[in-house]
mmCIF file of C-alpha atoms in Angstrom:
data_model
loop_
_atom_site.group_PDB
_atom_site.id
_atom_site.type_symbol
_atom_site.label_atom_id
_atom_site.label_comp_id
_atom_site.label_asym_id
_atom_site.label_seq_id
_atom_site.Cartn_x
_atom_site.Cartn_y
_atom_site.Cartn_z
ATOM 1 C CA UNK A 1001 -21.100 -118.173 -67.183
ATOM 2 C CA UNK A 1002 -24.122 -117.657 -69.186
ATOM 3 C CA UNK A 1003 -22.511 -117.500 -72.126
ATOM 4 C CA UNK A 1004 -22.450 -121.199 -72.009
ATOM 5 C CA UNK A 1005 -26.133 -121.034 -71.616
ATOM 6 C CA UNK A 1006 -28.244 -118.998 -74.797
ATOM 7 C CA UNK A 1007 -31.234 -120.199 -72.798
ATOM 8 C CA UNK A 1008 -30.431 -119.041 -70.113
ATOM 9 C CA UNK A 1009 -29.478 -115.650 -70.883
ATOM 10 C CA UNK A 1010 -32.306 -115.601 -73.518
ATOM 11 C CA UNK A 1011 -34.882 -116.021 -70.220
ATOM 12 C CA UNK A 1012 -32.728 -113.336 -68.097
ATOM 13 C CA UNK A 1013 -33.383 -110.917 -71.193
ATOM 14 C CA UNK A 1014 -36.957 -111.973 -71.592
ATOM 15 C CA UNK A 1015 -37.534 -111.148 -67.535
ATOM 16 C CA UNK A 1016 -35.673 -107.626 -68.301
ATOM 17 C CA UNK A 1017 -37.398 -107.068 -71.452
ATOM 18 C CA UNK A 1018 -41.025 -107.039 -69.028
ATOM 19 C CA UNK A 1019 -39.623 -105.233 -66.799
ATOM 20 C CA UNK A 1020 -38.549 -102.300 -69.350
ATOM 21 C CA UNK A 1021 -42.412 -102.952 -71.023
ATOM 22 C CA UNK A 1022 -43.701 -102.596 -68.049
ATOM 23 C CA UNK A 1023 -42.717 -99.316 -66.939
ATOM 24 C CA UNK A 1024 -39.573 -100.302 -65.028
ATOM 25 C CA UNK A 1025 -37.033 -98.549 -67.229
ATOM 26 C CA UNK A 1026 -34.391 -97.830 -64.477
ATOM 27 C CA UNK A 1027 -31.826 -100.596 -64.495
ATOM 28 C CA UNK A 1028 -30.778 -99.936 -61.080
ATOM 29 C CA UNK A 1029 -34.649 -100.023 -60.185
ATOM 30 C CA UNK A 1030 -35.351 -103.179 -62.554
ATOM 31 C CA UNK A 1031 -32.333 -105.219 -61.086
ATOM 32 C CA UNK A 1032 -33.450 -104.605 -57.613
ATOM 33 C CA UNK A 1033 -37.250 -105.510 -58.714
ATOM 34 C CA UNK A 1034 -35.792 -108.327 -60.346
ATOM 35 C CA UNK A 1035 -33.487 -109.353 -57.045
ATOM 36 C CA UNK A 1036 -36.265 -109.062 -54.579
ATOM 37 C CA UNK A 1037 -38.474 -111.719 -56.749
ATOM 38 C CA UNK A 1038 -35.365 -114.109 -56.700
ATOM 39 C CA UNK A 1039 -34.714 -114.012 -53.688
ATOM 40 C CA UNK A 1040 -38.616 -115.134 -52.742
ATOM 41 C CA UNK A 1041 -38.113 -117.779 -54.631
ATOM 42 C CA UNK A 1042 -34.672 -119.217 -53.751
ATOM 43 C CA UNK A 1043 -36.124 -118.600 -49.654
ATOM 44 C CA UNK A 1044 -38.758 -121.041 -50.446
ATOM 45 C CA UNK A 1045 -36.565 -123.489 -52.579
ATOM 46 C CA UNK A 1046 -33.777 -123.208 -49.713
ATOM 47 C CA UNK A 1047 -36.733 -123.838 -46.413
ATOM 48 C CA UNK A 1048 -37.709 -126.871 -48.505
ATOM 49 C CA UNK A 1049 -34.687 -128.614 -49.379
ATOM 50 C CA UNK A 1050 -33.559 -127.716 -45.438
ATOM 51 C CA UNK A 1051 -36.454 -129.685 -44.487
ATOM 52 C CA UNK A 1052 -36.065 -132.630 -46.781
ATOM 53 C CA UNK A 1053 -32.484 -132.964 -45.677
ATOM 54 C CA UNK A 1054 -33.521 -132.410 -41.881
ATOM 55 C CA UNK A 1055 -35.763 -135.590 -42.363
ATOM 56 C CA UNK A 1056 -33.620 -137.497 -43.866
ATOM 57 C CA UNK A 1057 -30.386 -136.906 -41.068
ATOM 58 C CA UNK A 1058 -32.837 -136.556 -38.076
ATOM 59 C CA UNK A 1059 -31.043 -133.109 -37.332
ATOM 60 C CA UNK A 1060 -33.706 -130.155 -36.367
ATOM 61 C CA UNK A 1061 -34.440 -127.634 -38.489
ATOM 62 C CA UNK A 1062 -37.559 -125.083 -38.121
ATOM 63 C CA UNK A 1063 -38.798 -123.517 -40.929
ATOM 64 C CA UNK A 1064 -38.947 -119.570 -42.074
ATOM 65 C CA UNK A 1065 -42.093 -120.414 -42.713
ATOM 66 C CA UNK A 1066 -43.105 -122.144 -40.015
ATOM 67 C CA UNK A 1067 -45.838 -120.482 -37.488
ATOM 68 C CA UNK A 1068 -47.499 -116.906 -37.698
ATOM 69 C CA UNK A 1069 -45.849 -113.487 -38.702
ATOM 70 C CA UNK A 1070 -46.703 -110.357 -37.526
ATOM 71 C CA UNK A 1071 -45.523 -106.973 -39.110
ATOM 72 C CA UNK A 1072 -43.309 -105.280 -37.285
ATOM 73 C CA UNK A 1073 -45.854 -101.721 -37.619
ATOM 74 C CA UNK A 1074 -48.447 -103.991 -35.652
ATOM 75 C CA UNK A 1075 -46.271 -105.883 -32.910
ATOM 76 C CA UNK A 1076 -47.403 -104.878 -29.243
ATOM 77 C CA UNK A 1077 -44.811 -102.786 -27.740
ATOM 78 C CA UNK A 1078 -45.584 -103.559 -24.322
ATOM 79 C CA UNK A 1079 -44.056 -101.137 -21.525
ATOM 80 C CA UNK A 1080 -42.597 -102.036 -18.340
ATOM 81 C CA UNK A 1081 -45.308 -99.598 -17.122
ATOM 82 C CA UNK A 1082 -48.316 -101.024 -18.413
ATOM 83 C CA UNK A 1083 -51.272 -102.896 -16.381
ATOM 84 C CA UNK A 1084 -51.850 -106.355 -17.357
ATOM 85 C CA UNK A 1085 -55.104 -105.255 -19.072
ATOM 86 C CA UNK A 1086 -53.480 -102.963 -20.936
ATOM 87 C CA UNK A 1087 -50.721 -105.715 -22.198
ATOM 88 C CA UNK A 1088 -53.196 -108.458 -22.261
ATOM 89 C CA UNK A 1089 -55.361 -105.631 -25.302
ATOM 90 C CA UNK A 1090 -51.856 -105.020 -26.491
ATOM 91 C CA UNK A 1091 -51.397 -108.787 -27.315
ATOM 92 C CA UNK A 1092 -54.802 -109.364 -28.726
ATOM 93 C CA UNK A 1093 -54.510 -106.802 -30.524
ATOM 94 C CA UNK A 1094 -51.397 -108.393 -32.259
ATOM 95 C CA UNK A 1095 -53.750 -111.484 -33.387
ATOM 96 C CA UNK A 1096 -55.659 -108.897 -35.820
ATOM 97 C CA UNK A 1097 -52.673 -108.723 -37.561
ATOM 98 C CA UNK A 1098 -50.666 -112.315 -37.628
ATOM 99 C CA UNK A 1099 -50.134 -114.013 -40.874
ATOM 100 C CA UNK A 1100 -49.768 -117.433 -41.367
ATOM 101 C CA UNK A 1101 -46.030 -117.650 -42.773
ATOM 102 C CA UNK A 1102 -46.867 -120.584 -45.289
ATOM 103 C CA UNK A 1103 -49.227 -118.615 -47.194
ATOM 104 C CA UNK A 1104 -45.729 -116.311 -47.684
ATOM 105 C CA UNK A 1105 -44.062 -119.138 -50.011
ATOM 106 C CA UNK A 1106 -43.347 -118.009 -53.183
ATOM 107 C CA UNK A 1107 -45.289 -121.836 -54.422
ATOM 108 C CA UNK A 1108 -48.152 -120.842 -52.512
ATOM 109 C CA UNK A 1109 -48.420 -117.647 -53.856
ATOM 110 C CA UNK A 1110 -47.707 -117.818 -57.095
ATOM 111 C CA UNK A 1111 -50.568 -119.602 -57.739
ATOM 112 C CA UNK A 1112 -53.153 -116.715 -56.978
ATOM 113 C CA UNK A 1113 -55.064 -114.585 -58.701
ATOM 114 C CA UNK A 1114 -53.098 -111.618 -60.815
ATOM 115 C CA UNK A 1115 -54.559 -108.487 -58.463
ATOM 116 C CA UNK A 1116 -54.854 -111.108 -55.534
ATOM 117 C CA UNK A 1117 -51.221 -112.136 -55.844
ATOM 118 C CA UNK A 1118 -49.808 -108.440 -56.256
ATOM 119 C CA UNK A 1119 -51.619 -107.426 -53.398
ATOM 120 C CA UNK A 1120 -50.147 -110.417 -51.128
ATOM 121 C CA UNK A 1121 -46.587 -109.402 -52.176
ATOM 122 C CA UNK A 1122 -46.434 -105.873 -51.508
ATOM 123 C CA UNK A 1123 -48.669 -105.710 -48.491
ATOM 124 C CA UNK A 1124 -47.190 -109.225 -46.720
ATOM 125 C CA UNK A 1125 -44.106 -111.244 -48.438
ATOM 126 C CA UNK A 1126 -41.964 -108.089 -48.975
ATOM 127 C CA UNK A 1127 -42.052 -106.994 -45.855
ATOM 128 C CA UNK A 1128 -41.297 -110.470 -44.373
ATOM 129 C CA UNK A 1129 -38.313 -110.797 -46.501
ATOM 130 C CA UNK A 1130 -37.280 -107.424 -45.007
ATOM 131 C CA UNK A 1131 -37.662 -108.079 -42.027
ATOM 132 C CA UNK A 1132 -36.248 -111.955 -42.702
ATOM 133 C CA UNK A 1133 -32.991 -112.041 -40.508
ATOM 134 C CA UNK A 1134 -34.611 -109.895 -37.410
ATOM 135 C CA UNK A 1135 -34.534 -106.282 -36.836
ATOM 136 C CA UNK A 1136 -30.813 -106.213 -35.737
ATOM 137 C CA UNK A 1137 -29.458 -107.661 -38.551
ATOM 138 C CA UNK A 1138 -27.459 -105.501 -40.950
ATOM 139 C CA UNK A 1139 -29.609 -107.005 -44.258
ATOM 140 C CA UNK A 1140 -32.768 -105.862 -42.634
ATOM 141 C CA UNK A 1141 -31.309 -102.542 -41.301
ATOM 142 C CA UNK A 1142 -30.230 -101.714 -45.082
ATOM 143 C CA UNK A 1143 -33.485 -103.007 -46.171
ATOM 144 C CA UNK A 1144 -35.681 -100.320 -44.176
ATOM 145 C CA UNK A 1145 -36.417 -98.153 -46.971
ATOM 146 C CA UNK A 1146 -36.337 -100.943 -49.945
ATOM 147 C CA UNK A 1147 -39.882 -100.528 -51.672
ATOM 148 C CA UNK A 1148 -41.565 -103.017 -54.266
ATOM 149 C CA UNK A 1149 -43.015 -101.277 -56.888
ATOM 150 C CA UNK A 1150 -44.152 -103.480 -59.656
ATOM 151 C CA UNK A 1151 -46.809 -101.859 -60.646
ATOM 152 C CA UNK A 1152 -48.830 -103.831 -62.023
ATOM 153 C CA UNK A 1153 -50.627 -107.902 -61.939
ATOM 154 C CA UNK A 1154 -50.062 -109.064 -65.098
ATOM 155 C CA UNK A 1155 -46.667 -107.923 -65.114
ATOM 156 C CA UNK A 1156 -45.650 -109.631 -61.388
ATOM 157 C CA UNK A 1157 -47.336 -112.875 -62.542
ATOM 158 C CA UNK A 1158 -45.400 -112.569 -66.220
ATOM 159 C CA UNK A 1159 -42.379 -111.854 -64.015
ATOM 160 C CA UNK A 1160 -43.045 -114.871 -61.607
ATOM 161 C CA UNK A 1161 -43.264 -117.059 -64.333
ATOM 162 C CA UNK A 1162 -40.198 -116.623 -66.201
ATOM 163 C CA UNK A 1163 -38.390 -117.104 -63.198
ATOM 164 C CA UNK A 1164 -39.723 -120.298 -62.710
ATOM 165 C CA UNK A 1165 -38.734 -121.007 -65.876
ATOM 166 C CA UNK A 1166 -35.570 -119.215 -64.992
ATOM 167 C CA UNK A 1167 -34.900 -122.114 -62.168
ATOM 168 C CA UNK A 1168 -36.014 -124.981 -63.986
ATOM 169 C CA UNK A 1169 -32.891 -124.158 -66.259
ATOM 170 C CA UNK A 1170 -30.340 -123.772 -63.634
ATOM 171 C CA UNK A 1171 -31.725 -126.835 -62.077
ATOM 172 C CA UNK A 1172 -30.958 -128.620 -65.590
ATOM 173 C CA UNK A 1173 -27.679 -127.072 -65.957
ATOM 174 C CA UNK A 1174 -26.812 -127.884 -62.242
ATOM 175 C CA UNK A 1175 -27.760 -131.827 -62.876
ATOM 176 C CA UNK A 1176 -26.522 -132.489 -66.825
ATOM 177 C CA UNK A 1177 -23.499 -129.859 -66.114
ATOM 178 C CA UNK A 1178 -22.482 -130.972 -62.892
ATOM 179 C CA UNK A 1179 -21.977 -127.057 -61.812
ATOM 180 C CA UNK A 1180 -23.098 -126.532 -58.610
ATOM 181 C CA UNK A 1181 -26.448 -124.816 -58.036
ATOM 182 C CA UNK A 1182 -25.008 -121.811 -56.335
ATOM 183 C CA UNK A 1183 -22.623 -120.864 -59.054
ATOM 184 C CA UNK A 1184 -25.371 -121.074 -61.492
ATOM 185 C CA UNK A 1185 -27.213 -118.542 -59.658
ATOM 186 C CA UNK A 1186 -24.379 -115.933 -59.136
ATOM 187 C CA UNK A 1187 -23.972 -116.157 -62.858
ATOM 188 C CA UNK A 1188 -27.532 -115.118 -63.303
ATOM 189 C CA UNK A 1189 -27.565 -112.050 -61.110
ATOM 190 C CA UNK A 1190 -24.177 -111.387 -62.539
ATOM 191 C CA UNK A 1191 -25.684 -110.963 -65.895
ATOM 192 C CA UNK A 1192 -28.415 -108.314 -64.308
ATOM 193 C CA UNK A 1193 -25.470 -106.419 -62.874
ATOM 194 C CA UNK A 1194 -23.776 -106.208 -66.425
ATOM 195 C CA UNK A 1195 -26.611 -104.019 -67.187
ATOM 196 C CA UNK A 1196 -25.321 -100.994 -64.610
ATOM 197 C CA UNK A 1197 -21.854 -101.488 -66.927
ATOM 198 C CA UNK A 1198 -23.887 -99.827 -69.913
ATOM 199 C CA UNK A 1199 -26.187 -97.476 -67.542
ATOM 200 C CA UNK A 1200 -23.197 -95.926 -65.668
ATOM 201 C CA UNK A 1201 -25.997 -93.370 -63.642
ATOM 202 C CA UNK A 1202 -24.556 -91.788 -60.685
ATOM 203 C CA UNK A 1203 -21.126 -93.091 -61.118
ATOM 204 C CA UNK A 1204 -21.957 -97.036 -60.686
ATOM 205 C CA UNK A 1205 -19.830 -98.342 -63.260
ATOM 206 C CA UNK A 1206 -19.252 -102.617 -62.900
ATOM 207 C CA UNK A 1207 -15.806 -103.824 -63.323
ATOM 208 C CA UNK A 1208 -15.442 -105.910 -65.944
ATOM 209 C CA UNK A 1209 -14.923 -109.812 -63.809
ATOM 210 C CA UNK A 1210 -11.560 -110.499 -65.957
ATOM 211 C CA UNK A 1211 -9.949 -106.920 -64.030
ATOM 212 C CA UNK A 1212 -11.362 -108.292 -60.590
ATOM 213 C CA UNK A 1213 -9.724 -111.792 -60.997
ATOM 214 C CA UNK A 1214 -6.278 -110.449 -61.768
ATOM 215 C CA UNK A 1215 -6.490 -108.097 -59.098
ATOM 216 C CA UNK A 1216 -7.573 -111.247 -57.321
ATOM 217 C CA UNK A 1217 -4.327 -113.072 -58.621
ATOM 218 C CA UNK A 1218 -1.699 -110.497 -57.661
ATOM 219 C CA UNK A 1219 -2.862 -109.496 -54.073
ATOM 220 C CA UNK A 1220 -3.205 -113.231 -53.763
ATOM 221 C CA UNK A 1221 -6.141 -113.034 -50.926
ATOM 222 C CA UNK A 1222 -5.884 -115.782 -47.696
ATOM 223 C CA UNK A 1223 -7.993 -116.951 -45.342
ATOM 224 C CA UNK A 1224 -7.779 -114.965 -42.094
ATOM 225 C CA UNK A 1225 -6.991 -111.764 -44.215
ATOM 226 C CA UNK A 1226 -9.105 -108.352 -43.647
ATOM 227 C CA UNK A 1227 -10.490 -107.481 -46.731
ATOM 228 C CA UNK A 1228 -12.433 -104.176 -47.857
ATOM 229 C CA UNK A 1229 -13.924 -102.467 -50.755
ATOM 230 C CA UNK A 1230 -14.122 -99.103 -49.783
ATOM 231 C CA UNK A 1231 -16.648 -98.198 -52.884
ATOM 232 C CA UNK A 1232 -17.661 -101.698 -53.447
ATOM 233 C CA UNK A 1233 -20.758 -100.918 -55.473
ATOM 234 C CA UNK A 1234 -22.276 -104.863 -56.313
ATOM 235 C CA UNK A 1235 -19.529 -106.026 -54.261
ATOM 236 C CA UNK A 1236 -17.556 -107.669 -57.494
ATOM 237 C CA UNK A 1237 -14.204 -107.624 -55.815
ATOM 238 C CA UNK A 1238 -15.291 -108.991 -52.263
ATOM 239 C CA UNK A 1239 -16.510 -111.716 -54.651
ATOM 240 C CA UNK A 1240 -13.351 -112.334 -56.781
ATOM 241 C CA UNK A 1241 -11.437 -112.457 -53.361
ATOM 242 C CA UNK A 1242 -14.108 -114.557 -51.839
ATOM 243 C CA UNK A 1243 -13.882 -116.786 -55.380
ATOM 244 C CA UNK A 1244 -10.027 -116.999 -55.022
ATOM 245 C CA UNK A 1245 -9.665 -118.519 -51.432
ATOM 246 C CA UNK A 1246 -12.571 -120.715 -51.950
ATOM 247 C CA UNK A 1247 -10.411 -121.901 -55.204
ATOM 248 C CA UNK A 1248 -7.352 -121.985 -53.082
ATOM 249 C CA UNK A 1249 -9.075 -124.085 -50.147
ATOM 250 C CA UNK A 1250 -10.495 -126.460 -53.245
ATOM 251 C CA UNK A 1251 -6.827 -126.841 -54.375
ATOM 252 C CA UNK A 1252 -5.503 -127.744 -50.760
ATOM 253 C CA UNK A 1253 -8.645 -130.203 -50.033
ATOM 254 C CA UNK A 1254 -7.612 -132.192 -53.282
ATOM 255 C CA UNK A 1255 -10.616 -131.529 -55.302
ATOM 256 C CA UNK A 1256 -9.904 -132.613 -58.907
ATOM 257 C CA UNK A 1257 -10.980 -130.986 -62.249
ATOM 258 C CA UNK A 1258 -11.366 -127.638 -61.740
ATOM 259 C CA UNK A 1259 -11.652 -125.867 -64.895
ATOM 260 C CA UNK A 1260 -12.015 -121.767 -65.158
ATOM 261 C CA UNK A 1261 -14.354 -120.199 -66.779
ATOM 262 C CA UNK A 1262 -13.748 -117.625 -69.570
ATOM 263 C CA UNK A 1263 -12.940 -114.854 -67.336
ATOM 264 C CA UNK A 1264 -10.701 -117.527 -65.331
ATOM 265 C CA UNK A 1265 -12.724 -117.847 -62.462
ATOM 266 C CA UNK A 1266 -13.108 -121.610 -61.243
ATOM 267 C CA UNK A 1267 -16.159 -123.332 -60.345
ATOM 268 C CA UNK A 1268 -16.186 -124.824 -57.419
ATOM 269 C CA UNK A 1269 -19.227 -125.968 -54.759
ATOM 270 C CA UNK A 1270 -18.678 -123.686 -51.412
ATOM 271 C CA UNK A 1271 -19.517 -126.949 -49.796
ATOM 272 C CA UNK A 1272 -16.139 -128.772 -51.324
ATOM 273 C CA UNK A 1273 -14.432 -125.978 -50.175
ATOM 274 C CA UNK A 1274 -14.880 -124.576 -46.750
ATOM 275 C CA UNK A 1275 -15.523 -126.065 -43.429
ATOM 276 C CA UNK A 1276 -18.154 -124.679 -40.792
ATOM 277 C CA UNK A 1277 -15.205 -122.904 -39.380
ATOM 278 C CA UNK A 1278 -13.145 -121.304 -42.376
ATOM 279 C CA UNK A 1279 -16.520 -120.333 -43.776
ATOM 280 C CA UNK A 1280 -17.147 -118.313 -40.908
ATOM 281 C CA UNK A 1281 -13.991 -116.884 -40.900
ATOM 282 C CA UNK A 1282 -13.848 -115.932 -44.672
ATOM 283 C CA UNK A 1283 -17.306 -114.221 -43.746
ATOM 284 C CA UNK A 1284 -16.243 -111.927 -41.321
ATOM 285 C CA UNK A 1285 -13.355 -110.965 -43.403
ATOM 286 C CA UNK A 1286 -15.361 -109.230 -46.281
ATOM 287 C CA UNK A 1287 -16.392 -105.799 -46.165
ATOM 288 C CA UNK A 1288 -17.866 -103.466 -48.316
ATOM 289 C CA UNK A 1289 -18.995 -99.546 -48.245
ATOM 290 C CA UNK A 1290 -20.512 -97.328 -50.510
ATOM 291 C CA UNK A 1291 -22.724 -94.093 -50.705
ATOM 292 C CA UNK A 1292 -25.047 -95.350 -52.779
ATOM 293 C CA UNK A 1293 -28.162 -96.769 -50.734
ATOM 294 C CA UNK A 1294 -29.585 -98.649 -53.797
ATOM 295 C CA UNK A 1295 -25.847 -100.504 -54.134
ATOM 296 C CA UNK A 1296 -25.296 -101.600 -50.801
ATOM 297 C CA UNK A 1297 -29.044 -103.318 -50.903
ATOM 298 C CA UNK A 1298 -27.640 -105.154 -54.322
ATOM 299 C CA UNK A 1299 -24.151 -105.699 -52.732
ATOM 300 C CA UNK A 1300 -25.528 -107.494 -49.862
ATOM 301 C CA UNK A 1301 -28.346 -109.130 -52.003
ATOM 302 C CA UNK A 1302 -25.567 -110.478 -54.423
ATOM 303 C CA UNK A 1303 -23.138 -111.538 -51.672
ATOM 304 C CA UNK A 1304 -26.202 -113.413 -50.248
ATOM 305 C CA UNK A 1305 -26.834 -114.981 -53.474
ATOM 306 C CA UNK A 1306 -23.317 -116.538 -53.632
ATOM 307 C CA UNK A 1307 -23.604 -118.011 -50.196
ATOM 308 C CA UNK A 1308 -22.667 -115.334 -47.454
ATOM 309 C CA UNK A 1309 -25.450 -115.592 -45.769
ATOM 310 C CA UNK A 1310 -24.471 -112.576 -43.585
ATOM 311 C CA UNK A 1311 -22.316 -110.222 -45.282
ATOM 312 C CA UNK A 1312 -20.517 -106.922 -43.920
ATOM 313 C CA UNK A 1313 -21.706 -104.297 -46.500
ATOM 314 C CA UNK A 1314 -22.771 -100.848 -45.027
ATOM 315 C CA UNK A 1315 -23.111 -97.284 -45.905
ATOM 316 C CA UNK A 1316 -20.599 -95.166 -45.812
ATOM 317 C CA UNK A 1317 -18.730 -92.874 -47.278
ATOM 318 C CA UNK A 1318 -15.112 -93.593 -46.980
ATOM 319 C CA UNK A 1319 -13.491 -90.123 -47.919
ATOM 320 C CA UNK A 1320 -15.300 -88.166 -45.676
ATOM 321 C CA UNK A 1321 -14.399 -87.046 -42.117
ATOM 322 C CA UNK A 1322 -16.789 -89.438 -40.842
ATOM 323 C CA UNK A 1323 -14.512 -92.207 -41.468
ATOM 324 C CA UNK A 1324 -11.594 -92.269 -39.050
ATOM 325 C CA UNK A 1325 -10.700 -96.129 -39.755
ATOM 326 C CA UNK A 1326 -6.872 -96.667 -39.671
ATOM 327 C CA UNK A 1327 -4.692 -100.208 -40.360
ATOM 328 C CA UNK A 1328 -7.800 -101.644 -40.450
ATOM 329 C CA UNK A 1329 -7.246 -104.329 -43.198
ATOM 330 C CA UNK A 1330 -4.704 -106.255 -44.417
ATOM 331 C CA UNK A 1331 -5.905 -105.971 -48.372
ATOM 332 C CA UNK A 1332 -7.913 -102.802 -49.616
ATOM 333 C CA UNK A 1333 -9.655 -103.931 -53.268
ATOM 334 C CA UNK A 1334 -11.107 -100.793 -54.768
ATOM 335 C CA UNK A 1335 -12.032 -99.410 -58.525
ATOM 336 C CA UNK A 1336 -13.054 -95.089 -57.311
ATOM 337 C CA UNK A 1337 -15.841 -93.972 -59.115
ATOM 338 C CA UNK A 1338 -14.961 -92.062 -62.362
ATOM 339 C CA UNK A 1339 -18.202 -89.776 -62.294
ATOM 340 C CA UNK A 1340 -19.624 -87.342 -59.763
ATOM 341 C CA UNK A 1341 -18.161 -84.951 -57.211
ATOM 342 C CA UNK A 1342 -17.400 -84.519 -53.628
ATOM 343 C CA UNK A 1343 -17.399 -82.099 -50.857
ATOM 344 C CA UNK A 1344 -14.562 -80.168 -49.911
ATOM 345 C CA UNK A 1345 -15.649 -79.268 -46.925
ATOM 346 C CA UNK A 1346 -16.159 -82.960 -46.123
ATOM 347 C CA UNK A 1347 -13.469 -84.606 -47.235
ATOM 348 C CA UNK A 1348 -11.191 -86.431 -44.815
ATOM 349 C CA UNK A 1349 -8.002 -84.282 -43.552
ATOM 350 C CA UNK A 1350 -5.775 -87.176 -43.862
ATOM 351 C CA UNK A 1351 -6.560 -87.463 -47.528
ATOM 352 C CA UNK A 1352 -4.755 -85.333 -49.924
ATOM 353 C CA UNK A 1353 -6.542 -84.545 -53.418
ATOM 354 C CA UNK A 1354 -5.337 -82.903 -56.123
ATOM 355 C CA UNK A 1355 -8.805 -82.275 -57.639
ATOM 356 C CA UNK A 1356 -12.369 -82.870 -56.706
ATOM 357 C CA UNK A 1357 -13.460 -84.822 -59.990
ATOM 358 C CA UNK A 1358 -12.730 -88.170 -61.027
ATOM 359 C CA UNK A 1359 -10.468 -88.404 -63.897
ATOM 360 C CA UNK A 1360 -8.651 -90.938 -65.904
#
């Protein structure tokens, strides 16, 4: 953890300090700020090392940034009733607007000028990265109504630059420390997610990672189980259950030397771990819900950032009528909110509460 690393955590401080400077004083606002400019850079770290390894195996791989990009506001919607003149405008018309996806790397970018550069990432990288995994996807359906609002050059271009520096770090750690990549970057988002622990707005207290791993350790998690968070918030226990299996797998593949952390998680590549197949299967066996809009975009962001490239976090509101799910899981991870209130009118008939408020 990053407790390991006072550089580390001094640069994740530094980035939140600018942030707070800067006008950002929200944390749930600055660690989503802070999440969307990570994950530009990781998608252009990722593409590139997919492409390296591509040529070096032989195997195919096209780039995300590969081609043109149009934005979805501008893509001809062609009818089943339209002439061919009026499809063949339609199309040209979509030229006007196509971007060449290279220009959408965060290193080509990042090299522009201050106004030049924050106009390029609000007006054409964020809305690629929303609109990254297709318009079906559940990332990009959650993502509909994110919104970048840095508001200003010199503070994206501070930003961008500390986490460079922020990656050059992990990419030290990773080689001298032997810790893979990955696990270096959950731990960094991890420490922007302690921040909600001392906001605690709207109810969105984090549970301390010590309380999710011996939850973890008693439910004892497998692969092939259902698992759900029915107010999963950053999704901390689909994590520690993810975490646990992946430990478990380790253990059964015979990988040596692994030593916990100080909240007793281990460290262990995903790749050492899991297969094609029980990767798949350990994906579609985490899900997450919350009410919070802003939560389940950080839930699925931070899932994403530990290597589920697809995960199952929606939103929902899990005591309400709406939700009619029975026997659905086979292990139900949960820490209720301790703040707020709820509807009486809308609360689920086969739930029986004694009071309306959280308490202790």
């Amino acid at each position: 953890m990053l407790q390991n690393s006072p550089e580390l955590k001094s640069k994740i401080d530094q980035l939140w300090n600018k942030l707070w400077s800067g006008g950002i004083s929200n944390p749930l606002t600055a660690i989503e700020q802070i999440t969307y400019l990570l994950f530009m850079k990781r998608l252009d770290e990722l593409d590139q090392k997919k492409q390296a390894d591509a040529e070096f195996t032989g195997e195919k791989y096209t780039s995300k940034f590969e081609g043109r990009w149009i934005p979805p506001e501008y893509r001809a919607k062609v009818r089943e009733g339209d002439t061919q003149g009026e499809t063949d405008k339609k199309l040209a018309d979509d030229k006007m607007y196509e971007i060449e996806k290279r220009s959408l790397r965060w290193s080509e970018f990042k090299h522009m000028q201050a106004e030049d550069m924050l106009q390029h990432v609000q007006g054409k990288v964020f809305p690629f990265l929303k609109d990254l995994n297709g318009a079906e996807s559940n990332f990009t359906h959650h993502m509909k109504n994110a919104v970048f609002i840095i508001p200003k050059p010199a503070l994206l271009v501070e930003a961008a630059k500390i986490i460079d520096e922020i990656f050059e770090v992990m990419e030290r750690d990773s080689r001298v420390n032997g810790q893979a990549f990955q696990d270096i970057q959950g731990d960094v988002y991890e420490m922007l997610l302690s921040e909600i622990a001392t906001a605690g707005k709207n109810g969105q207290f984090r549970t301390p990672r010590h309380i999710i791993k011996l939850m973890a350790d008693l439910v004892q998690p497998q692969l092939g189980h259902k698992i759900a968070d029915p107010a999963c918030g950053s999704g901390g226990f689909l994590l520690g259950a993810y975490q646990y299996i992946v430990t478990q797998l380790a253990i059964k593949a015979g990988t040596i030397n692994l030593v916990p952390d100080e909240d007793g998680f281990v460290r262990t590549s995903v790749a050492a771990a899991l297969t094609e197949k029980s990767q798949a299967i350990l994906t579609s066996s985490l899900w997450g819900y919350d009410i919070d809009a802003t939560m389940v975009r950080l839930g699925l962001m931070n899932l994403m950032m530990h290597g589920i490239d697809e995960p199952h976090i929606d939103y929902k509101d899990t005591l309400s009528k709406s939700y009619t799910e029975e026997s659905e899981y086979d292990i139900v991870m949960a820490n209720p909110p301790f703040t707020g209130s709820i509807d009486k009118g809308d609360i689920n008939e086969n739930l029986q509460l004694g009071t309306l408020k959280p308490s202790c």
